[in-house]
mmCIF file of N, CA and C in Angstrom:
data_model
loop_
_atom_site.group_PDB
_atom_site.id
_atom_site.type_symbol
_atom_site.label_atom_id
_atom_site.label_comp_id
_atom_site.label_asym_id
_atom_site.label_seq_id
_atom_site.Cartn_x
_atom_site.Cartn_y
_atom_site.Cartn_z
ATOM 1 N N ARG A 280 -57.570 21.292 -15.121
ATOM 2 C CA ARG A 280 -56.776 20.519 -14.176
ATOM 3 C C ARG A 280 -55.617 19.823 -14.866
ATOM 4 N N GLY A 281 -55.133 20.385 -15.910
ATOM 5 C CA GLY A 281 -54.009 19.775 -16.581
ATOM 6 C C GLY A 281 -52.683 20.149 -15.974
ATOM 7 N N ASP A 282 -52.700 20.896 -14.881
ATOM 8 C CA ASP A 282 -51.467 21.416 -14.311
ATOM 9 C C ASP A 282 -51.631 21.450 -12.785
ATOM 10 N N PRO A 283 -50.675 20.887 -12.043
ATOM 11 C CA PRO A 283 -50.820 20.873 -10.578
ATOM 12 C C PRO A 283 -51.004 22.256 -9.958
ATOM 13 N N SER A 284 -50.512 23.323 -10.628
ATOM 14 C CA SER A 284 -50.654 24.665 -10.058
ATOM 15 C C SER A 284 -52.111 25.122 -10.023
ATOM 16 N N THR A 285 -53.008 24.428 -10.716
ATOM 17 C CA THR A 285 -54.419 24.819 -10.712
ATOM 18 C C THR A 285 -55.212 24.148 -9.599
ATOM 19 N N ASN A 286 -54.605 23.219 -8.876
ATOM 20 C CA ASN A 286 -55.336 22.437 -7.875
ATOM 21 C C ASN A 286 -56.036 23.315 -6.849
ATOM 22 N N ASP A 287 -55.333 24.274 -6.272
ATOM 23 C CA ASP A 287 -55.932 25.121 -5.247
ATOM 24 C C ASP A 287 -57.083 25.951 -5.805
ATOM 25 N N ASP A 288 -57.021 26.281 -7.095
ATOM 26 C CA ASP A 288 -58.071 27.091 -7.711
ATOM 27 C C ASP A 288 -59.402 26.356 -7.772
ATOM 28 N N PHE A 289 -59.371 25.030 -7.805
ATOM 29 C CA PHE A 289 -60.595 24.260 -7.986
ATOM 30 C C PHE A 289 -60.998 23.463 -6.753
ATOM 31 N N GLY A 290 -60.288 23.614 -5.651
ATOM 32 C CA GLY A 290 -60.732 23.073 -4.382
ATOM 33 C C GLY A 290 -60.487 21.599 -4.127
ATOM 34 N N GLY A 291 -59.643 20.957 -4.890
ATOM 35 C CA GLY A 291 -59.352 19.549 -4.647
ATOM 36 C C GLY A 291 -58.165 19.364 -3.719
ATOM 37 N N GLN A 292 -57.888 18.104 -3.388
ATOM 38 C CA GLN A 292 -56.722 17.758 -2.577
ATOM 39 C C GLN A 292 -55.972 16.616 -3.244
ATOM 40 N N ASN A 293 -54.681 16.580 -3.014
ATOM 41 C CA ASN A 293 -53.828 15.478 -3.488
ATOM 42 C C ASN A 293 -53.915 15.283 -5.004
ATOM 43 N N PHE A 294 -53.919 16.382 -5.732
ATOM 44 C CA PHE A 294 -53.945 16.323 -7.193
ATOM 45 C C PHE A 294 -52.663 15.679 -7.705
ATOM 46 N N CYS A 295 -52.811 14.761 -8.667
ATOM 47 C CA CYS A 295 -51.641 14.068 -9.207
ATOM 48 C C CYS A 295 -51.888 13.717 -10.675
ATOM 49 N N ILE A 296 -51.020 14.179 -11.551
ATOM 50 C CA ILE A 296 -51.030 13.728 -12.944
ATOM 51 C C ILE A 296 -50.144 12.494 -12.974
ATOM 52 N N PHE A 297 -50.690 11.359 -13.406
ATOM 53 C CA PHE A 297 -49.880 10.146 -13.394
ATOM 54 C C PHE A 297 -49.562 9.615 -14.782
ATOM 55 N N ASP A 298 -50.044 10.278 -15.819
ATOM 56 C CA ASP A 298 -49.666 9.925 -17.194
ATOM 57 C C ASP A 298 -50.019 11.117 -18.069
ATOM 58 N N LYS A 299 -49.129 11.480 -18.997
ATOM 59 C CA LYS A 299 -49.382 12.663 -19.810
ATOM 60 C C LYS A 299 -48.662 12.544 -21.149
ATOM 61 N N VAL A 300 -49.339 12.980 -22.211
ATOM 62 C CA VAL A 300 -48.758 13.095 -23.540
ATOM 63 C C VAL A 300 -49.152 14.465 -24.066
ATOM 64 N N GLU A 301 -48.176 15.242 -24.510
ATOM 65 C CA GLU A 301 -48.470 16.555 -25.076
ATOM 66 C C GLU A 301 -47.668 16.730 -26.346
ATOM 67 N N THR A 302 -48.366 17.069 -27.420
ATOM 68 C CA THR A 302 -47.735 17.338 -28.705
ATOM 69 C C THR A 302 -48.278 18.678 -29.201
ATOM 70 N N PRO A 303 -47.737 19.201 -30.291
ATOM 71 C CA PRO A 303 -48.306 20.448 -30.830
ATOM 72 C C PRO A 303 -49.759 20.305 -31.302
ATOM 73 N N LYS A 304 -50.263 19.082 -31.451
ATOM 74 C CA LYS A 304 -51.628 18.895 -31.937
ATOM 75 C C LYS A 304 -52.625 18.451 -30.871
ATOM 76 N N MET A 305 -52.149 17.927 -29.746
ATOM 77 C CA MET A 305 -53.090 17.442 -28.728
ATOM 78 C C MET A 305 -52.426 17.314 -27.370
ATOM 79 N N TYR A 306 -53.291 17.243 -26.352
ATOM 80 C CA TYR A 306 -52.870 17.051 -24.969
ATOM 81 C C TYR A 306 -53.751 15.952 -24.384
ATOM 82 N N LEU A 307 -53.136 15.017 -23.686
ATOM 83 C CA LEU A 307 -53.870 13.941 -23.026
ATOM 84 C C LEU A 307 -53.190 13.672 -21.690
ATOM 85 N N ALA A 308 -53.985 13.653 -20.627
ATOM 86 C CA ALA A 308 -53.420 13.376 -19.307
ATOM 87 C C ALA A 308 -54.421 12.596 -18.470
ATOM 88 N N TYR A 309 -53.893 11.745 -17.635
ATOM 89 C CA TYR A 309 -54.687 11.074 -16.615
ATOM 90 C C TYR A 309 -54.308 11.705 -15.282
ATOM 91 N N PHE A 310 -55.322 12.038 -14.491
ATOM 92 C CA PHE A 310 -55.052 12.646 -13.196
ATOM 93 C C PHE A 310 -56.014 12.100 -12.157
ATOM 94 N N SER A 311 -55.615 12.258 -10.904
ATOM 95 C CA SER A 311 -56.509 11.932 -9.788
ATOM 96 C C SER A 311 -56.542 13.129 -8.852
ATOM 97 N N VAL A 312 -57.668 13.281 -8.192
ATOM 98 C CA VAL A 312 -57.838 14.351 -7.220
ATOM 99 C C VAL A 312 -58.889 13.896 -6.219
ATOM 100 N N GLU A 313 -58.719 14.281 -4.977
ATOM 101 C CA GLU A 313 -59.682 13.939 -3.929
ATOM 102 C C GLU A 313 -60.517 15.162 -3.597
ATOM 103 N N GLN A 314 -61.814 14.927 -3.391
ATOM 104 C CA GLN A 314 -62.747 16.006 -3.071
ATOM 105 C C GLN A 314 -63.412 15.701 -1.734
ATOM 106 N N PRO A 315 -63.024 16.430 -0.665
ATOM 107 C CA PRO A 315 -63.685 16.219 0.629
ATOM 108 C C PRO A 315 -65.156 16.616 0.538
ATOM 109 N N MET A 316 -66.009 15.799 1.137
ATOM 110 C CA MET A 316 -67.449 16.057 1.159
ATOM 111 C C MET A 316 -67.891 16.160 2.613
ATOM 112 N N PRO A 317 -69.023 16.810 2.849
ATOM 113 C CA PRO A 317 -69.525 16.882 4.227
ATOM 114 C C PRO A 317 -69.857 15.488 4.757
ATOM 115 N N SER A 318 -69.806 15.356 6.083
ATOM 116 C CA SER A 318 -70.189 14.107 6.725
ATOM 117 C C SER A 318 -71.662 13.850 6.422
ATOM 118 N N PRO A 319 -72.075 12.678 6.151
ATOM 119 C CA PRO A 319 -71.405 11.389 6.292
ATOM 120 C C PRO A 319 -70.828 10.863 4.977
ATOM 121 N N PHE A 320 -70.634 11.709 3.974
ATOM 122 C CA PHE A 320 -70.302 11.238 2.635
ATOM 123 C C PHE A 320 -68.823 10.948 2.417
ATOM 124 N N GLY A 321 -67.955 11.457 3.275
ATOM 125 C CA GLY A 321 -66.529 11.146 3.160
ATOM 126 C C GLY A 321 -65.872 11.824 1.974
ATOM 127 N N THR A 322 -64.723 11.312 1.596
ATOM 128 C CA THR A 322 -63.944 11.880 0.504
ATOM 129 C C THR A 322 -64.209 11.112 -0.780
ATOM 130 N N LYS A 323 -64.477 11.861 -1.845
ATOM 131 C CA LYS A 323 -64.670 11.276 -3.171
ATOM 132 C C LYS A 323 -63.354 11.398 -3.937
ATOM 133 N N GLU A 324 -63.017 10.343 -4.659
ATOM 134 C CA GLU A 324 -61.809 10.377 -5.496
ATOM 135 C C GLU A 324 -62.245 10.380 -6.962
ATOM 136 N N MET A 325 -61.669 11.310 -7.707
ATOM 137 C CA MET A 325 -61.938 11.378 -9.129
ATOM 138 C C MET A 325 -60.662 10.997 -9.877
ATOM 139 N N VAL A 326 -60.748 9.952 -10.677
ATOM 140 C CA VAL A 326 -59.649 9.575 -11.574
ATOM 141 C C VAL A 326 -60.182 9.838 -12.974
ATOM 142 N N SER A 327 -59.502 10.718 -13.691
ATOM 143 C CA SER A 327 -60.058 11.210 -14.948
ATOM 144 C C SER A 327 -59.024 11.245 -16.054
ATOM 145 N N MET A 328 -59.554 11.261 -17.278
ATOM 146 C CA MET A 328 -58.749 11.500 -18.460
ATOM 147 C C MET A 328 -59.136 12.880 -18.976
ATOM 148 N N LEU A 329 -58.155 13.721 -19.182
ATOM 149 C CA LEU A 329 -58.350 15.065 -19.719
ATOM 150 C C LEU A 329 -57.680 15.108 -21.074
ATOM 151 N N ASN A 330 -58.416 15.522 -22.090
ATOM 152 C CA ASN A 330 -57.764 15.741 -23.372
ATOM 153 C C ASN A 330 -58.329 16.986 -24.014
ATOM 154 N N TYR A 331 -57.483 17.639 -24.795
ATOM 155 C CA TYR A 331 -57.973 18.770 -25.570
ATOM 156 C C TYR A 331 -57.190 18.870 -26.858
ATOM 157 N N ALA A 332 -57.862 19.462 -27.818
ATOM 158 C CA ALA A 332 -57.259 19.683 -29.128
ATOM 159 C C ALA A 332 -57.921 20.911 -29.734
ATOM 160 N N GLN A 333 -57.217 21.540 -30.686
ATOM 161 C CA GLN A 333 -57.709 22.738 -31.330
ATOM 162 C C GLN A 333 -57.955 22.468 -32.808
ATOM 163 N N ASP A 334 -59.082 22.955 -33.293
ATOM 164 C CA ASP A 334 -59.364 22.897 -34.721
ATOM 165 C C ASP A 334 -58.490 23.958 -35.392
ATOM 166 N N PRO A 335 -57.556 23.556 -36.270
ATOM 167 C CA PRO A 335 -56.629 24.527 -36.840
ATOM 168 C C PRO A 335 -57.307 25.563 -37.752
ATOM 169 N N LYS A 336 -58.463 25.241 -38.296
ATOM 170 C CA LYS A 336 -59.157 26.184 -39.190
ATOM 171 C C LYS A 336 -59.956 27.234 -38.429
ATOM 172 N N THR A 337 -60.690 26.797 -37.404
ATOM 173 C CA THR A 337 -61.577 27.724 -36.682
ATOM 174 C C THR A 337 -60.952 28.274 -35.412
ATOM 175 N N GLY A 338 -59.923 27.620 -34.887
ATOM 176 C CA GLY A 338 -59.322 28.012 -33.618
ATOM 177 C C GLY A 338 -60.084 27.491 -32.410
ATOM 178 N N GLU A 339 -61.211 26.805 -32.646
ATOM 179 C CA GLU A 339 -62.011 26.273 -31.546
ATOM 180 C C GLU A 339 -61.229 25.206 -30.781
ATOM 181 N N VAL A 340 -61.330 25.246 -29.462
ATOM 182 C CA VAL A 340 -60.679 24.262 -28.601
ATOM 183 C C VAL A 340 -61.768 23.442 -27.920
ATOM 184 N N LEU A 341 -61.647 22.118 -28.017
ATOM 185 C CA LEU A 341 -62.577 21.220 -27.338
ATOM 186 C C LEU A 341 -61.812 20.501 -26.234
ATOM 187 N N ILE A 342 -62.307 20.633 -25.009
ATOM 188 C CA ILE A 342 -61.703 20.009 -23.833
ATOM 189 C C ILE A 342 -62.665 18.950 -23.325
ATOM 190 N N ASN A 343 -62.190 17.739 -23.150
ATOM 191 C CA ASN A 343 -62.996 16.640 -22.620
ATOM 192 C C ASN A 343 -62.398 16.162 -21.302
ATOM 193 N N VAL A 344 -63.247 15.964 -20.317
ATOM 194 C CA VAL A 344 -62.842 15.388 -19.035
ATOM 195 C C VAL A 344 -63.779 14.213 -18.777
ATOM 196 N N GLN A 345 -63.205 13.016 -18.723
ATOM 197 C CA GLN A 345 -64.018 11.809 -18.579
ATOM 198 C C GLN A 345 -63.492 10.948 -17.442
ATOM 199 N N ALA A 346 -64.410 10.271 -16.757
ATOM 200 C CA ALA A 346 -64.016 9.350 -15.701
ATOM 201 C C ALA A 346 -63.146 8.247 -16.286
ATOM 202 N N ALA A 347 -62.118 7.901 -15.542
ATOM 203 C CA ALA A 347 -61.235 6.780 -15.894
ATOM 204 C C ALA A 347 -61.004 5.974 -14.624
ATOM 205 N N PRO A 348 -62.076 5.429 -14.044
ATOM 206 C CA PRO A 348 -61.998 4.847 -12.705
ATOM 207 C C PRO A 348 -61.063 3.652 -12.571
ATOM 208 N N THR A 349 -60.714 2.994 -13.666
ATOM 209 C CA THR A 349 -59.828 1.830 -13.569
ATOM 210 C C THR A 349 -58.386 2.153 -13.937
ATOM 211 N N ALA A 350 -58.087 3.432 -14.148
ATOM 212 C CA ALA A 350 -56.741 3.806 -14.595
ATOM 213 C C ALA A 350 -55.681 3.712 -13.493
ATOM 214 N N LYS A 351 -56.106 3.642 -12.245
ATOM 215 C CA LYS A 351 -55.163 3.437 -11.140
ATOM 216 C C LYS A 351 -55.891 2.789 -9.974
ATOM 217 N N ALA A 352 -55.115 2.218 -9.090
ATOM 218 C CA ALA A 352 -55.685 1.529 -7.925
ATOM 219 C C ALA A 352 -56.425 2.514 -7.023
ATOM 220 N N PRO A 353 -57.501 2.060 -6.375
ATOM 221 C CA PRO A 353 -58.245 2.939 -5.465
ATOM 222 C C PRO A 353 -57.390 3.422 -4.300
ATOM 223 N N THR A 354 -57.714 4.590 -3.814
ATOM 224 C CA THR A 354 -57.050 5.161 -2.648
ATOM 225 C C THR A 354 -57.850 4.783 -1.409
ATOM 226 N N PRO A 355 -57.218 4.159 -0.407
ATOM 227 C CA PRO A 355 -57.954 3.794 0.809
ATOM 228 C C PRO A 355 -58.619 5.015 1.446
ATOM 229 N N GLY A 356 -59.810 4.817 1.974
ATOM 230 C CA GLY A 356 -60.524 5.885 2.663
ATOM 231 C C GLY A 356 -61.306 6.810 1.745
ATOM 232 N N THR A 357 -61.369 6.482 0.443
ATOM 233 C CA THR A 357 -62.144 7.291 -0.490
ATOM 234 C C THR A 357 -63.136 6.403 -1.237
ATOM 235 N N SER A 358 -64.145 7.017 -1.809
ATOM 236 C CA SER A 358 -65.008 6.309 -2.753
ATOM 237 C C SER A 358 -64.822 6.980 -4.104
ATOM 238 N N ARG A 359 -64.833 6.183 -5.149
ATOM 239 C CA ARG A 359 -64.472 6.664 -6.479
ATOM 240 C C ARG A 359 -65.695 7.108 -7.273
ATOM 241 N N ILE A 360 -65.565 8.241 -7.930
ATOM 242 C CA ILE A 360 -66.572 8.725 -8.862
ATOM 243 C C ILE A 360 -66.372 7.960 -10.167
ATOM 244 N N THR A 361 -67.438 7.332 -10.662
ATOM 245 C CA THR A 361 -67.318 6.524 -11.880
ATOM 246 C C THR A 361 -68.069 7.127 -13.061
ATOM 247 N N VAL A 362 -68.924 8.114 -12.807
ATOM 248 C CA VAL A 362 -69.658 8.766 -13.890
ATOM 249 C C VAL A 362 -69.211 10.217 -13.975
ATOM 250 N N LEU A 363 -68.494 10.541 -15.038
ATOM 251 C CA LEU A 363 -68.032 11.905 -15.287
ATOM 252 C C LEU A 363 -67.794 12.026 -16.782
ATOM 253 N N ASN A 364 -68.489 12.950 -17.396
ATOM 254 C CA ASN A 364 -68.311 13.199 -18.823
ATOM 255 C C ASN A 364 -68.607 14.677 -19.065
ATOM 256 N N ASN A 365 -67.562 15.497 -19.025
ATOM 257 C CA ASN A 365 -67.717 16.934 -19.190
ATOM 258 C C ASN A 365 -67.000 17.377 -20.460
ATOM 259 N N ALA A 366 -67.602 18.321 -21.166
ATOM 260 C CA ALA A 366 -66.990 18.884 -22.366
ATOM 261 C C ALA A 366 -67.059 20.402 -22.284
ATOM 262 N N PHE A 367 -65.961 21.031 -22.650
ATOM 263 C CA PHE A 367 -65.854 22.486 -22.672
ATOM 264 C C PHE A 367 -65.444 22.877 -24.092
ATOM 265 N N ARG A 368 -66.253 23.696 -24.733
ATOM 266 C CA ARG A 368 -65.959 24.140 -26.100
ATOM 267 C C ARG A 368 -65.680 25.644 -26.040
ATOM 268 N N LEU A 369 -64.489 26.042 -26.455
ATOM 269 C CA LEU A 369 -64.100 27.444 -26.459
ATOM 270 C C LEU A 369 -63.956 27.890 -27.911
ATOM 271 N N THR A 370 -64.809 28.820 -28.310
ATOM 272 C CA THR A 370 -64.853 29.258 -29.695
ATOM 273 C C THR A 370 -64.476 30.731 -29.781
ATOM 274 N N PRO A 371 -63.402 31.058 -30.517
ATOM 275 C CA PRO A 371 -63.038 32.472 -30.687
ATOM 276 C C PRO A 371 -64.114 33.215 -31.488
ATOM 277 N N MET A 372 -64.460 34.399 -31.027
ATOM 278 C CA MET A 372 -65.468 35.212 -31.700
ATOM 279 C C MET A 372 -64.762 36.353 -32.454
ATOM 280 N N PRO A 373 -65.398 36.897 -33.485
ATOM 281 C CA PRO A 373 -64.771 37.966 -34.278
ATOM 282 C C PRO A 373 -64.388 39.199 -33.465
ATOM 283 N N ASN A 374 -65.099 39.469 -32.361
ATOM 284 C CA ASN A 374 -64.804 40.652 -31.540
ATOM 285 C C ASN A 374 -63.661 40.426 -30.546
ATOM 286 N N GLY A 375 -63.004 39.247 -30.601
ATOM 287 C CA GLY A 375 -61.888 38.951 -29.710
ATOM 288 C C GLY A 375 -62.280 38.222 -28.442
ATOM 289 N N GLU A 376 -63.565 38.128 -28.169
ATOM 290 C CA GLU A 376 -64.019 37.376 -27.009
ATOM 291 C C GLU A 376 -64.064 35.896 -27.343
ATOM 292 N N VAL A 377 -64.308 35.074 -26.318
ATOM 293 C CA VAL A 377 -64.387 33.628 -26.496
ATOM 294 C C VAL A 377 -65.732 33.148 -25.982
ATOM 295 N N GLN A 378 -66.452 32.421 -26.822
ATOM 296 C CA GLN A 378 -67.704 31.789 -26.390
ATOM 297 C C GLN A 378 -67.334 30.510 -25.658
ATOM 298 N N TRP A 379 -67.944 30.303 -24.496
ATOM 299 C CA TRP A 379 -67.599 29.187 -23.629
ATOM 300 C C TRP A 379 -68.852 28.342 -23.437
ATOM 301 N N GLU A 380 -68.858 27.149 -23.996
ATOM 302 C CA GLU A 380 -69.996 26.236 -23.892
ATOM 303 C C GLU A 380 -69.588 25.039 -23.038
ATOM 304 N N ILE A 381 -70.437 24.693 -22.084
ATOM 305 C CA ILE A 381 -70.122 23.609 -21.160
ATOM 306 C C ILE A 381 -71.251 22.584 -21.172
ATOM 307 N N THR A 382 -70.866 21.323 -21.301
ATOM 308 C CA THR A 382 -71.801 20.217 -21.168
ATOM 309 C C THR A 382 -71.252 19.302 -20.089
ATOM 310 N N GLY A 383 -72.068 18.944 -19.116
ATOM 311 C CA GLY A 383 -71.554 18.142 -18.021
ATOM 312 C C GLY A 383 -72.491 17.043 -17.570
ATOM 313 N N ASP A 384 -71.889 15.949 -17.140
ATOM 314 C CA ASP A 384 -72.627 14.830 -16.564
ATOM 315 C C ASP A 384 -71.724 14.218 -15.501
ATOM 316 N N VAL A 385 -72.140 14.311 -14.251
ATOM 317 C CA VAL A 385 -71.351 13.728 -13.167
ATOM 318 C C VAL A 385 -72.302 13.174 -12.119
ATOM 319 N N ASP A 386 -71.928 12.048 -11.548
ATOM 320 C CA ASP A 386 -72.664 11.458 -10.440
ATOM 321 C C ASP A 386 -71.689 11.356 -9.280
ATOM 322 N N MET A 387 -71.883 12.201 -8.279
ATOM 323 C CA MET A 387 -70.978 12.247 -7.130
ATOM 324 C C MET A 387 -71.269 11.142 -6.114
ATOM 325 N N GLY A 388 -72.243 10.283 -6.420
ATOM 326 C CA GLY A 388 -72.557 9.194 -5.506
ATOM 327 C C GLY A 388 -73.370 9.629 -4.309
ATOM 328 N N LEU A 389 -74.051 10.751 -4.420
ATOM 329 C CA LEU A 389 -74.902 11.250 -3.342
ATOM 330 C C LEU A 389 -76.345 10.830 -3.611
ATOM 331 N N PRO A 390 -77.184 10.763 -2.593
ATOM 332 C CA PRO A 390 -78.596 10.449 -2.830
ATOM 333 C C PRO A 390 -79.216 11.467 -3.793
ATOM 334 N N TYR A 391 -80.011 10.969 -4.742
ATOM 335 C CA TYR A 391 -80.558 11.844 -5.783
ATOM 336 C C TYR A 391 -81.369 13.019 -5.252
ATOM 337 N N PRO A 392 -82.210 12.855 -4.210
ATOM 338 C CA PRO A 392 -82.935 14.040 -3.712
ATOM 339 C C PRO A 392 -81.971 15.141 -3.247
ATOM 340 N N LEU A 393 -80.883 14.761 -2.598
ATOM 341 C CA LEU A 393 -79.899 15.739 -2.158
ATOM 342 C C LEU A 393 -79.203 16.372 -3.354
ATOM 343 N N THR A 394 -78.838 15.563 -4.325
ATOM 344 C CA THR A 394 -78.188 16.072 -5.530
ATOM 345 C C THR A 394 -79.092 17.078 -6.242
ATOM 346 N N ASN A 395 -80.355 16.741 -6.389
ATOM 347 C CA ASN A 395 -81.293 17.622 -7.092
ATOM 348 C C ASN A 395 -81.471 18.962 -6.390
ATOM 349 N N VAL A 396 -81.368 18.966 -5.073
ATOM 350 C CA VAL A 396 -81.492 20.209 -4.324
ATOM 351 C C VAL A 396 -80.194 21.016 -4.387
ATOM 352 N N ALA A 397 -79.060 20.350 -4.253
ATOM 353 C CA ALA A 397 -77.781 21.039 -4.124
ATOM 354 C C ALA A 397 -77.137 21.446 -5.448
ATOM 355 N N MET A 398 -77.322 20.652 -6.500
ATOM 356 C CA MET A 398 -76.562 20.874 -7.736
ATOM 357 C C MET A 398 -76.803 22.221 -8.412
ATOM 358 N N PRO A 399 -78.029 22.734 -8.491
ATOM 359 C CA PRO A 399 -78.177 24.037 -9.162
ATOM 360 C C PRO A 399 -77.298 25.131 -8.533
ATOM 361 N N GLU A 400 -77.285 25.201 -7.211
ATOM 362 C CA GLU A 400 -76.458 26.216 -6.539
ATOM 363 C C GLU A 400 -74.973 25.923 -6.730
ATOM 364 N N LEU A 401 -74.586 24.643 -6.620
ATOM 365 C CA LEU A 401 -73.173 24.291 -6.808
ATOM 366 C C LEU A 401 -72.701 24.607 -8.216
ATOM 367 N N LEU A 402 -73.512 24.313 -9.221
ATOM 368 C CA LEU A 402 -73.147 24.625 -10.602
ATOM 369 C C LEU A 402 -73.031 26.128 -10.810
ATOM 370 N N TYR A 403 -73.996 26.875 -10.322
ATOM 371 C CA TYR A 403 -73.963 28.334 -10.469
ATOM 372 C C TYR A 403 -72.707 28.903 -9.817
ATOM 373 N N GLN A 404 -72.427 28.459 -8.587
ATOM 374 C CA GLN A 404 -71.257 28.964 -7.873
ATOM 375 C C GLN A 404 -69.974 28.539 -8.581
ATOM 376 N N GLY A 405 -69.918 27.263 -9.013
ATOM 377 C CA GLY A 405 -68.730 26.770 -9.702
ATOM 378 C C GLY A 405 -68.443 27.518 -10.988
ATOM 379 N N LEU A 406 -69.477 27.776 -11.777
ATOM 380 C CA LEU A 406 -69.283 28.511 -13.033
ATOM 381 C C LEU A 406 -68.910 29.966 -12.774
ATOM 382 N N SER A 407 -69.497 30.568 -11.746
ATOM 383 C CA SER A 407 -69.129 31.941 -11.376
ATOM 384 C C SER A 407 -67.660 32.000 -10.961
ATOM 385 N N ASP A 408 -67.234 31.028 -10.171
ATOM 386 C CA ASP A 408 -65.835 30.977 -9.735
ATOM 387 C C ASP A 408 -64.899 30.772 -10.924
ATOM 388 N N GLN A 409 -65.279 29.886 -11.855
ATOM 389 C CA GLN A 409 -64.436 29.655 -13.031
ATOM 390 C C GLN A 409 -64.331 30.911 -13.884
ATOM 391 N N ARG A 410 -65.421 31.622 -14.024
ATOM 392 C CA ARG A 410 -65.376 32.858 -14.816
ATOM 393 C C ARG A 410 -64.387 33.843 -14.198
ATOM 394 N N LYS A 411 -64.425 33.983 -12.873
ATOM 395 C CA LYS A 411 -63.480 34.877 -12.199
ATOM 396 C C LYS A 411 -62.043 34.398 -12.405
ATOM 397 N N LEU A 412 -61.840 33.079 -12.325
ATOM 398 C CA LEU A 412 -60.493 32.534 -12.485
ATOM 399 C C LEU A 412 -59.908 32.815 -13.866
ATOM 400 N N VAL A 413 -60.706 32.594 -14.911
ATOM 401 C CA VAL A 413 -60.153 32.767 -16.258
ATOM 402 C C VAL A 413 -59.824 34.217 -16.562
ATOM 403 N N LEU A 414 -60.336 35.136 -15.765
ATOM 404 C CA LEU A 414 -60.016 36.550 -15.964
ATOM 405 C C LEU A 414 -58.777 36.991 -15.191
ATOM 406 N N THR A 415 -58.208 36.099 -14.369
ATOM 407 C CA THR A 415 -57.005 36.456 -13.626
ATOM 408 C C THR A 415 -55.779 36.396 -14.537
ATOM 409 N N GLU A 416 -54.741 37.097 -14.145
ATOM 410 C CA GLU A 416 -53.514 37.136 -14.945
ATOM 411 C C GLU A 416 -52.933 35.737 -15.162
ATOM 412 N N LYS A 417 -53.001 34.891 -14.145
ATOM 413 C CA LYS A 417 -52.470 33.523 -14.245
ATOM 414 C C LYS A 417 -53.043 32.794 -15.461
ATOM 415 N N TYR A 418 -54.345 32.904 -15.660
ATOM 416 C CA TYR A 418 -54.994 32.195 -16.764
ATOM 417 C C TYR A 418 -54.948 32.997 -18.065
ATOM 418 N N GLN A 419 -54.965 34.317 -17.978
ATOM 419 C CA GLN A 419 -54.866 35.132 -19.173
ATOM 420 C C GLN A 419 -53.490 34.983 -19.840
ATOM 421 N N GLN A 420 -52.456 34.748 -19.030
ATOM 422 C CA GLN A 420 -51.094 34.624 -19.556
ATOM 423 C C GLN A 420 -50.691 33.181 -19.851
ATOM 424 N N ALA A 421 -51.536 32.226 -19.514
ATOM 425 C CA ALA A 421 -51.190 30.810 -19.721
ATOM 426 C C ALA A 421 -51.036 30.507 -21.208
ATOM 427 N N ARG A 422 -50.047 29.700 -21.540
ATOM 428 C CA ARG A 422 -49.816 29.274 -22.918
ATOM 429 C C ARG A 422 -49.718 27.765 -22.943
ATOM 430 N N LEU A 423 -50.337 27.156 -23.936
ATOM 431 C CA LEU A 423 -50.367 25.709 -24.072
ATOM 432 C C LEU A 423 -49.710 25.323 -25.391
ATOM 433 N N LEU A 424 -48.903 24.285 -25.356
ATOM 434 C CA LEU A 424 -48.200 23.834 -26.551
ATOM 435 C C LEU A 424 -49.144 23.535 -27.708
ATOM 436 N N SER A 425 -50.296 22.940 -27.416
ATOM 437 C CA SER A 425 -51.202 22.489 -28.472
ATOM 438 C C SER A 425 -52.312 23.470 -28.817
ATOM 439 N N VAL A 426 -52.229 24.718 -28.303
ATOM 440 C CA VAL A 426 -53.243 25.717 -28.622
ATOM 441 C C VAL A 426 -52.543 26.966 -29.161
ATOM 442 N N ARG A 427 -52.927 27.351 -30.354
ATOM 443 C CA ARG A 427 -52.369 28.540 -31.014
ATOM 444 C C ARG A 427 -53.304 29.725 -30.811
ATOM 445 N N GLU A 428 -52.749 30.858 -30.404
ATOM 446 C CA GLU A 428 -53.520 32.081 -30.276
ATOM 447 C C GLU A 428 -53.671 32.695 -31.662
ATOM 448 N N PRO A 429 -54.796 33.392 -31.909
ATOM 449 C CA PRO A 429 -54.976 34.019 -33.239
ATOM 450 C C PRO A 429 -53.968 35.123 -33.495
#
């Protein structure tokens, strides 16, 4: 979500990057996005910090997405997600493929019994969708200032 053109790919609304620093060694951005939920849960707002950097020796890229709930004023009509700590580790393999490791922790503010029932399917579907996305030309051709291709 470091680029507004990815908003439709991930199903959010009103995506906005409101602070960003990009150098050849790192990327850091604060963004907000709204996620409509079924009734009666309303719209959830995620205000997050996204950063990534590449290990120059191994080529590994570590992407962190963390909640930053106080980074901007709340949006009326939404409730804010305050627990979010996701990490994506992309490691180049000798055969040219990339190993993709994901660690995630998010609390969408839903009742825990509902979360426990719904999350396995949502995670499976979300990861399946992401896998399809990264294989599209849009993502295969993407270039980032702070990430060097081998």
